Short mmCIF file of C-alpha atoms in Angstrom, two decimals:
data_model
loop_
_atom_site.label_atom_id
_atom_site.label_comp_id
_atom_site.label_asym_id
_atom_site.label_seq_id
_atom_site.Cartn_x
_atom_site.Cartn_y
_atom_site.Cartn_z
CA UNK A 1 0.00 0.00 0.00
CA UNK A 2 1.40 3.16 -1.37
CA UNK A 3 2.26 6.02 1.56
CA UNK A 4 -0.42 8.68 2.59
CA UNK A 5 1.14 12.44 1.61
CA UNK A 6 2.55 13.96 3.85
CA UNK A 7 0.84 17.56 3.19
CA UNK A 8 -2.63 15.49 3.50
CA UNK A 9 -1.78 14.08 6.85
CA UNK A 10 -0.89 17.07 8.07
CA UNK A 11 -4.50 18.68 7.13
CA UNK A 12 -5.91 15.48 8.71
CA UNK A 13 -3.90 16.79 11.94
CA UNK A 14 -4.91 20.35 11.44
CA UNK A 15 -8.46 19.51 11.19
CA UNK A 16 -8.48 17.37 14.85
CA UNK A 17 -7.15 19.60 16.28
CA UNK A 18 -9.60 22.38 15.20
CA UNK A 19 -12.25 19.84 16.08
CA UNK A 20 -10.80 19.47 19.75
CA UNK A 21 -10.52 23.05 19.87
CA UNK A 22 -6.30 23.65 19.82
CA UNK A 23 -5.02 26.59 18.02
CA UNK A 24 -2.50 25.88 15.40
CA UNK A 25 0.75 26.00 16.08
CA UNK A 26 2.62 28.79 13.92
CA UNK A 27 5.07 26.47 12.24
CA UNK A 28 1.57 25.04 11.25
CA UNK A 29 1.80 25.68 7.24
CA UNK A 30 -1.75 27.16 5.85
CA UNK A 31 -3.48 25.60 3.18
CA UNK A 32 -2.08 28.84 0.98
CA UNK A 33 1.39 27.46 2.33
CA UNK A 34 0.95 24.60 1.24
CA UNK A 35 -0.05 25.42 -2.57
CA UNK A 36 2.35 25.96 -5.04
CA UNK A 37 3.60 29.23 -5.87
CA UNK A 38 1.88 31.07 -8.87
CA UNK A 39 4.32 32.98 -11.01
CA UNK A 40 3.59 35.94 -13.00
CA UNK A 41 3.33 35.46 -16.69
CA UNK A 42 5.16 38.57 -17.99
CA UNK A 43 4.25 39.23 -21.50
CA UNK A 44 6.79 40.43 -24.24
CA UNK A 45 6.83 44.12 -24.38
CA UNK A 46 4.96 45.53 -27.70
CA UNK A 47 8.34 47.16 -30.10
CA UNK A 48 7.30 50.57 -30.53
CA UNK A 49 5.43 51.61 -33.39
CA UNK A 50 8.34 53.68 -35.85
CA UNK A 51 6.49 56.59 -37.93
CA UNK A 52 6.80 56.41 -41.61
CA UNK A 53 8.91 59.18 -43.62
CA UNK A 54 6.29 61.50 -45.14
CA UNK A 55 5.93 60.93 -49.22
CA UNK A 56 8.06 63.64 -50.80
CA UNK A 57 6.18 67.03 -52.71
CA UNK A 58 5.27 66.37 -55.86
CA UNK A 59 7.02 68.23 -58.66
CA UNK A 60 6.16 71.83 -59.22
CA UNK A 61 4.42 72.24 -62.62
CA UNK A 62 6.03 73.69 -65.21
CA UNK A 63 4.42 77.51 -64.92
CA UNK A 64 5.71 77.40 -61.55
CA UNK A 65 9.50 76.39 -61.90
CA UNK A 66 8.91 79.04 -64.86
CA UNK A 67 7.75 81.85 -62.74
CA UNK A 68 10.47 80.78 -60.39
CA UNK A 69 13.76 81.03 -63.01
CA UNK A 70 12.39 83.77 -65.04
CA UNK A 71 14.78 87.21 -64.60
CA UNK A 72 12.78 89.42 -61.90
CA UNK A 73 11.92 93.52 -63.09
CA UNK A 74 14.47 95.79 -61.74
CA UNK A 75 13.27 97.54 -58.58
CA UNK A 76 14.38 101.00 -60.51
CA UNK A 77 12.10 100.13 -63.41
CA UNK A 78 9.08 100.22 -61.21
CA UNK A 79 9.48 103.42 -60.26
CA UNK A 80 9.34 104.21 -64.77
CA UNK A 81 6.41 101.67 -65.04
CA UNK A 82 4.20 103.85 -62.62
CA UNK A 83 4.87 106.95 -64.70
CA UNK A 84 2.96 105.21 -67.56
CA UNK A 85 0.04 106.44 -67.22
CA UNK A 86 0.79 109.97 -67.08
CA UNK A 87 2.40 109.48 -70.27
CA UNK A 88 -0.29 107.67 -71.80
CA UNK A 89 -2.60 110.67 -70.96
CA UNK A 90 0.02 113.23 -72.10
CA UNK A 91 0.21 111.11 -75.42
CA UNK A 92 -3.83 111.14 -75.99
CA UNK A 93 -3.56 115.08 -75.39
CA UNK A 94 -1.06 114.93 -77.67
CA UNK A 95 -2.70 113.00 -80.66
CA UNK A 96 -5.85 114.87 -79.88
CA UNK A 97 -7.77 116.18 -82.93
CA UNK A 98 -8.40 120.02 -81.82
CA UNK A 99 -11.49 120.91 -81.47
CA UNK A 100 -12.52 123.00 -84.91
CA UNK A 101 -13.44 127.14 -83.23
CA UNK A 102 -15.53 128.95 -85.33
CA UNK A 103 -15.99 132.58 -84.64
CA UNK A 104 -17.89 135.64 -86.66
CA UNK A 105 -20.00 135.47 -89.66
CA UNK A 106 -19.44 131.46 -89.91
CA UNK A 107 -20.81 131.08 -86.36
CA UNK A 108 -23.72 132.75 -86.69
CA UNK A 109 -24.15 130.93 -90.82
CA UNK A 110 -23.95 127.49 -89.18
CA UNK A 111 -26.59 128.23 -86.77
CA UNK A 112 -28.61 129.77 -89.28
CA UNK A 113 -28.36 127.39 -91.73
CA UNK A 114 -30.34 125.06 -89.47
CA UNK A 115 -33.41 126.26 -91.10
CA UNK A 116 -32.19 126.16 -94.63
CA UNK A 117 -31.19 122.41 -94.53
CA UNK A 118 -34.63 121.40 -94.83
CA UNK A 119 -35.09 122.65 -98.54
CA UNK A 120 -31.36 121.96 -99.52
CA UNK A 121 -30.36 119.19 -97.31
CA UNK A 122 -28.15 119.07 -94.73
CA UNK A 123 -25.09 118.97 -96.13
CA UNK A 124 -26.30 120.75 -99.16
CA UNK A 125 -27.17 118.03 -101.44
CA UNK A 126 -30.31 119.68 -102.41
CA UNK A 127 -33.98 118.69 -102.06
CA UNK A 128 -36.71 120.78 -102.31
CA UNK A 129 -33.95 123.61 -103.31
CA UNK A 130 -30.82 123.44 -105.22
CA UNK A 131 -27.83 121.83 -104.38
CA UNK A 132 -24.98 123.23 -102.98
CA UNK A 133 -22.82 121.09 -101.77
CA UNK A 134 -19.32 120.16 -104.21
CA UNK A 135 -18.78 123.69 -105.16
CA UNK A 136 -22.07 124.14 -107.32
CA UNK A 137 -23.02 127.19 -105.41
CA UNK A 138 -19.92 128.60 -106.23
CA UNK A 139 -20.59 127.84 -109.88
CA UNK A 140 -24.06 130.19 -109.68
CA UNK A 141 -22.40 132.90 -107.59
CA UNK A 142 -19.01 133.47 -108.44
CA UNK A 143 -19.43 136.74 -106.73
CA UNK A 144 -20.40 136.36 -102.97
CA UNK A 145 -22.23 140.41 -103.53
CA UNK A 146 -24.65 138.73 -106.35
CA UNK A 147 -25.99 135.92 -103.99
CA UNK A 148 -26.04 138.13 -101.11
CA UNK A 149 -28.83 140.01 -103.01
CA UNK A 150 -30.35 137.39 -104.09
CA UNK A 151 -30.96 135.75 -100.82
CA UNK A 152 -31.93 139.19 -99.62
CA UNK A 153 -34.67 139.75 -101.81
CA UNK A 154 -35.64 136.03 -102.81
CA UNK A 155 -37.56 135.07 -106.38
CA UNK A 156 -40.15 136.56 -106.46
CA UNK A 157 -38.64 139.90 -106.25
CA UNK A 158 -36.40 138.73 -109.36
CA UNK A 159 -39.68 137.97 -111.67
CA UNK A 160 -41.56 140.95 -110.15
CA UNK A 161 -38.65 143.02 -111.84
CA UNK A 162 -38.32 140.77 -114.82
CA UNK A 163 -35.00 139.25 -114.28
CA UNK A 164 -34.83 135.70 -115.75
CA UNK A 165 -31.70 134.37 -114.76
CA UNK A 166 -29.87 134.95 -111.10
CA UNK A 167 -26.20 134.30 -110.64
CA UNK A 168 -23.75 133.34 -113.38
CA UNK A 169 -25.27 134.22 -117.32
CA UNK A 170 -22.34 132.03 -118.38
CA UNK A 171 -22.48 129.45 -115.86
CA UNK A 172 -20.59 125.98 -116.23
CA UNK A 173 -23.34 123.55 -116.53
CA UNK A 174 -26.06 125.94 -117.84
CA UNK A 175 -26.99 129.33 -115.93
CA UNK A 176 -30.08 129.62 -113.46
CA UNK A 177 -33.58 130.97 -114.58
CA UNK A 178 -35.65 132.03 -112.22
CA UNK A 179 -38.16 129.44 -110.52
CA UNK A 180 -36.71 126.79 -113.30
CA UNK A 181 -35.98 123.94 -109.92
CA UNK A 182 -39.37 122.28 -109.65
CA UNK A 183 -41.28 125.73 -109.56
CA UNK A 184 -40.12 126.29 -105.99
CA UNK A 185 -39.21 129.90 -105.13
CA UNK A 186 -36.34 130.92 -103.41
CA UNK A 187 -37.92 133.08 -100.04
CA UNK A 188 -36.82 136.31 -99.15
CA UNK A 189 -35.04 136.76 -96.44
CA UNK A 190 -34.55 140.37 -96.20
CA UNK A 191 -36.37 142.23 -93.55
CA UNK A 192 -37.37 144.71 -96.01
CA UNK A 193 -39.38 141.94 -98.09
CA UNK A 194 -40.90 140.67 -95.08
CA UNK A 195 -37.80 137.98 -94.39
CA UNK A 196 -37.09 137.24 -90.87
CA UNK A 197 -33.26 137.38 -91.27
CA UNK A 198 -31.05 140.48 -90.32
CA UNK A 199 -28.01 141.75 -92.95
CA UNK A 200 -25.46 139.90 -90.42
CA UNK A 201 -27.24 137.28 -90.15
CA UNK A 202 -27.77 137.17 -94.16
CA UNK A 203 -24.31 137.45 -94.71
CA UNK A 204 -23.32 134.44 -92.11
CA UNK A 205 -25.42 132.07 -93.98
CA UNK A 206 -24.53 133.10 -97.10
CA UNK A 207 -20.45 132.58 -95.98
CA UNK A 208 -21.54 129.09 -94.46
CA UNK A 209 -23.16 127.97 -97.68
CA UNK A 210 -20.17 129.10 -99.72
CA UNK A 211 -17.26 128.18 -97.49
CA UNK A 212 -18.25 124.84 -95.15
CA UNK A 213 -20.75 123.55 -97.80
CA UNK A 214 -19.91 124.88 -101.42
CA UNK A 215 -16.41 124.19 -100.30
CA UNK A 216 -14.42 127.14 -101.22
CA UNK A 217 -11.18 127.11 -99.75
CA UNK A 218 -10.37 130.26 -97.51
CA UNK A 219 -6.65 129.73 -97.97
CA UNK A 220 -6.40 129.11 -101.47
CA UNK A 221 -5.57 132.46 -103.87
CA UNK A 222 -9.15 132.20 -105.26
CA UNK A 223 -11.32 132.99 -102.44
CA UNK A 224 -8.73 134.13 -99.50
CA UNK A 225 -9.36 137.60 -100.24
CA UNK A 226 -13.28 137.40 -100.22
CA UNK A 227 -13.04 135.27 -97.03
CA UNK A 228 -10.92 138.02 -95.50
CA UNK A 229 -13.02 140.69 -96.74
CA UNK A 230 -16.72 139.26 -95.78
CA UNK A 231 -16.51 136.28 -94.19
CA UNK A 232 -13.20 136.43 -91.51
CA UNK A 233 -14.24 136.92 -87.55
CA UNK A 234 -12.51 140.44 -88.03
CA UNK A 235 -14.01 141.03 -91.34
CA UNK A 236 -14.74 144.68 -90.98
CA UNK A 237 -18.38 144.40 -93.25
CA UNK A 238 -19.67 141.89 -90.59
CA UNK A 239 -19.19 144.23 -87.52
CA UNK A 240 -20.53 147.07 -89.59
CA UNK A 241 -23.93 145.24 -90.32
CA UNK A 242 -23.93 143.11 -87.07
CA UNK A 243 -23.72 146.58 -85.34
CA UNK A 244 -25.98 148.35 -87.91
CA UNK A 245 -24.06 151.03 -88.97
CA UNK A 246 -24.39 149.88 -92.31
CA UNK A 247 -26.66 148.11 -94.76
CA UNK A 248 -26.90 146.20 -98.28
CA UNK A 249 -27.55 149.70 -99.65
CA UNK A 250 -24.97 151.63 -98.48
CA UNK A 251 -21.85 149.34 -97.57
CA UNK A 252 -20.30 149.61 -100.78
CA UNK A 253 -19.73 153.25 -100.51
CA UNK A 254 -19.06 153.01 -97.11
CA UNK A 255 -16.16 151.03 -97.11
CA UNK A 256 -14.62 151.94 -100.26
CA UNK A 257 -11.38 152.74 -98.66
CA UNK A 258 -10.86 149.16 -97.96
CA UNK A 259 -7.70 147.31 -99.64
CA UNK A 260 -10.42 145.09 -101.36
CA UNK A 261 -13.11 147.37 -101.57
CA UNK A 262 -16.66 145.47 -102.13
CA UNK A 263 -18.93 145.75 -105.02
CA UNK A 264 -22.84 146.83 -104.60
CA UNK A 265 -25.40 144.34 -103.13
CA UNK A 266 -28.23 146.16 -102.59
CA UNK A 267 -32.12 145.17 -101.17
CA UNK A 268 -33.57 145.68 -104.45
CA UNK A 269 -33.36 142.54 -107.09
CA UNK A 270 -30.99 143.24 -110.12
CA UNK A 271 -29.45 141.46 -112.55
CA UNK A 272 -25.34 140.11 -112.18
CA UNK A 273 -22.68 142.44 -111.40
CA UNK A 274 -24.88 145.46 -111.52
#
């Protein structure tokens, strides 16, 4: 028969003694004694975690490493570049078309004119009156004193005294008879006919027509020295009749001491050059 354990007779001891009521003795190894020792499991310690490199930039594009090599502006140039556009204004000054002035008898023809364009067009290509425009008033009145009276005192005055043809006789193209364009009359415009126009007023028209429609050239050796005579802001004739010290009737005589003296107009119709 195989021997008890000792560790089991020694509980059987323990226990009789607890049952007869003895204390254990202190040599008296517990039942925690007498297990085996436990011993701690120690785990492997986790390696620690090693970040990853970051990726590397992609490439810059191709603008970029462009914008990057490419030669910088001067700091001095800046300082030209922001005078640019004070140049660019002095430059459109510059290249400016001036502004035509127009002074005198012209001044006062343009606005007149306004009421003329309906019968012989704006720009004096005719209508309901003659034309003109392209030097074909020129053509009838070579002499600005002959159309001045005939504006003055209109057709009817012309058949009233009998006179067939106004302007030119001999005029390129065939000379004028009176009321020969569709019948239509040319009005009077003399205040002494009933006309609503006054002498400087006549004569501003009349230089308009001749001048910035007809196209006569105030420069040119033809017609500088009427221009300077009747039709210049310092033309001498204007200021008399703009001031009304003198009239159609009279102006001839008055201002025969000029260098170009004019010929007679007169209120009354009459025929060329008289």
């Amino acid at each position: 028969m195989a021997g008890i354990p000792e560790h089991l007779l020694k509980r059987a001891q323990e226990a009789r003694d607890k049952a007869a009521g003895k204390t254990p003795t202190a040599d008296t190894p517990t039942d925690a004694q007498n297990l085996p020792a436990k011993t701690s499991e120690t785990k492997p310690a986790a390696a620690p975690q090693v970040a990853s490199a970051p990726p590397p930039p992609p490439p810059d594009p191709s603008y970029v490493v462009a914008a990057k090599t490419r030669k910088k502006v001067p700091f001095w140039a800046m300082a030209a570049l922001s005078l640019l556009p004070f140049w660019a204004f002095m430059y459109l000054l510059a290249v400016k078309p001036q502004e035509k002035t127009v002074e005198g008898p012209m001044a006062i023809g343009e606005i007149v004119y306004g009421s003329c364009a309906g019968c012989h067009g704006a720009n004096g290509a005719g209508g309901a009156g003659r034309t003109l425009y392209q030097g074909e008033v020129l053509k009838t009145f070579p002499k600005i004193e002959d159309m001045l009276n005939f504006v003055y005192a209109g057709s009817q005055q012309f058949v009233s005294a009998g006179i067939k043809v106004y302007g030119d006789p001999n005029r390129e193209g065939g000379a004028h008879e009176t009321l020969s364009y569709n019948g239509n009359p040319m009005p009077q415009q003399g205040e002494k006919f009933g006309g609503g126009l006054t002498d400087a007023e006549i004569l501003g028209v009349v230089c308009h027509e001749r001048y910035e429609i007809g196209g006569a050239d105030p420069e040119s050796e033809e017609w500088k020295t009427e221009y300077e005579t009747w039709c210049s802001p310092e033309s001498e004739i204007f200021l008399g009749l703009e001031n009304g010290s003198v009239n159609y009737d009279n102006l001839a005589e008055t201002f025969a001491a000029l260098p170009n003296p004019p010929a007679n107009v007169g209120t009354d119709a009459r025929p060329t050059g008289k």
